[in-house]
Amino acid sequence: MLDKITKAVSCAMVPCLDKDFVPATLWDREFRKAVKASGKSKDIIVAVERNPESVSVYPTVVFDNADASEMAANVRHVERLVKGLLWMRGGWKVTVAGDEKIAAELAKIYSPGGERAFDYAMMGRIYSSPMQIVSCAYADAPKAKEPSMPLGRHLDGCRIGFDLGGSDRKCAATIDGKLVFSEEVPWDPYFQKDPQYHRDGINDTLRRAAAHLPRVDAIGGSSAGVYVNNRVRLASLFRGVPEDQFESKVKDLFIELGKEWGVPFEVVNDGEVTALAGSMEMNANCVLGISMGTSVAGGYVNREGNITDWLNELAFVPVDYRAGAPADEWSGDLGCAVQYFCQQGVARLAPLAGIELPKDMKFADQLKEVQKLMESGDGRAAKIYESIGVCFGYTIARYCEFYDMEKLLILGRVTTGKGGDIILAKAAEVLKVEFPELAGKVEFRIPDEKGRRHGQAVAAASLPVI
């Protein structure tokens, strides 16, 4: 049944360098068709709980009284759905309402020794509670509870904003909302074992910005990862730091920096700031912001102009359901967004396009080389961006199943230059051809070059209340 469903997937547009790409949204469409055609359709609900007052639910269908082949398809459908929900919405407790067998299989997969041991461990760390998967009757399914709160938009005073990426640190200095200085400084934090490297680099960036202000009233920052009350719960920026030093020297790093500077200090996920930047720039809500840089960060501003407590860690969300899809080097999972929409994705596609670069060259430097080729009119580089754009178009349709979205803001190094225009053009074409109902609903926005590179730092400066 799995092979039958996968073979039934037919893309109206095929990414030229990823011709076997199987979009998540189309696979699920074929799965639902197969369930309906079988005459054995059963409704279930998947719920992910962050705390008793914050729960996301997602209804779907599966084969009832499934044979072995149908059960394999059921598990594939629900497991990929759970994986996406965990990293888009977040949660330590997953409830499968309406099917005990599927829940039991998922509990094996999401366990210390299971295929998703990484996700099991990370959710436990983020929510300070061991992850669990349970079942209940369909009628007893948890109810949705989606709290939200305002974020940023404070412009008064002399502020510093910073954004910490995997290849550079960006900073901005603002006075009453007016940008007076911005800068980016290269660094290489990913596999640094000594957290003092990170502390020194961040402080250097703050001092550079402070030099252009008469005083510092507040500091706001963003970085890929999960931050709760300024504490680092999960961040690729510090992935090289040993676990014991992470607990003692990284977890409270930003709280300590706030005390050192003696001003209101706020740090949040860079995706949230991406969305905030877009909402502020466009004066609009229902904004999904996506940053394609060292990783794939996401953030969301809802219809009320507030942020949710969702994770929006889009790097780990499955977007490609083909067998043997590219593997994420961190989690080991296949077909996740990190291999498609960031520097790693560009590096992966370069040899497929016929561009040979040194294997030990850093991803950021490989991206720069591809960008140079793109600017010179090299058709091989164009193919990379075309492939990314087609895959992105199908993935936008997937995101629309989970986000009430009207505006889509794109930031990050991968979108810099002519390549970014190709990505958006191809993505828009996919929506027009394959998902016409979305083409007129979702408006793409990509900032000008300066805003693209420094917009997050400027928005980050607005985070703290003075």
PDB file of C-alpha atoms in Angstrom, residues 2 34 79 116 146 215 234 239 315 321 350 405 440:
ATOM      1  CA  LEU A   2       2.857   2.391   0.807  1.00  0.00           C
ATOM      2  CA  ALA A  34      -6.907   5.397  -0.901  1.00  0.00           C
ATOM      3  CA  GLU A  79       3.989   9.339  12.212  1.00  0.00           C
ATOM      4  CA  ARG A 116      12.746   9.150  16.475  1.00  0.00           C
ATOM      5  CA  GLU A 146      -4.279  27.969  21.476  1.00  0.00           C
ATOM      6  CA  ARG A 215      23.137  55.205  25.780  1.00  0.00           C
ATOM      7  CA  LEU A 234      17.443  23.940  22.229  1.00  0.00           C
ATOM      8  CA  ARG A 239      25.304  22.109  19.351  1.00  0.00           C
ATOM      9  CA  ALA A 315      13.965  22.780   9.810  1.00  0.00           C
ATOM     10  CA  TYR A 321       8.111  11.535   1.593  1.00  0.00           C
ATOM     11  CA  ALA A 350      25.433  21.983  -6.116  1.00  0.00           C
ATOM     12  CA  MET A 405      -1.663  32.436   6.431  1.00  0.00           C
ATOM     13  CA  GLY A 440      -4.786  34.165  -4.729  1.00  0.00           C
TER      14      GLY A 440
END
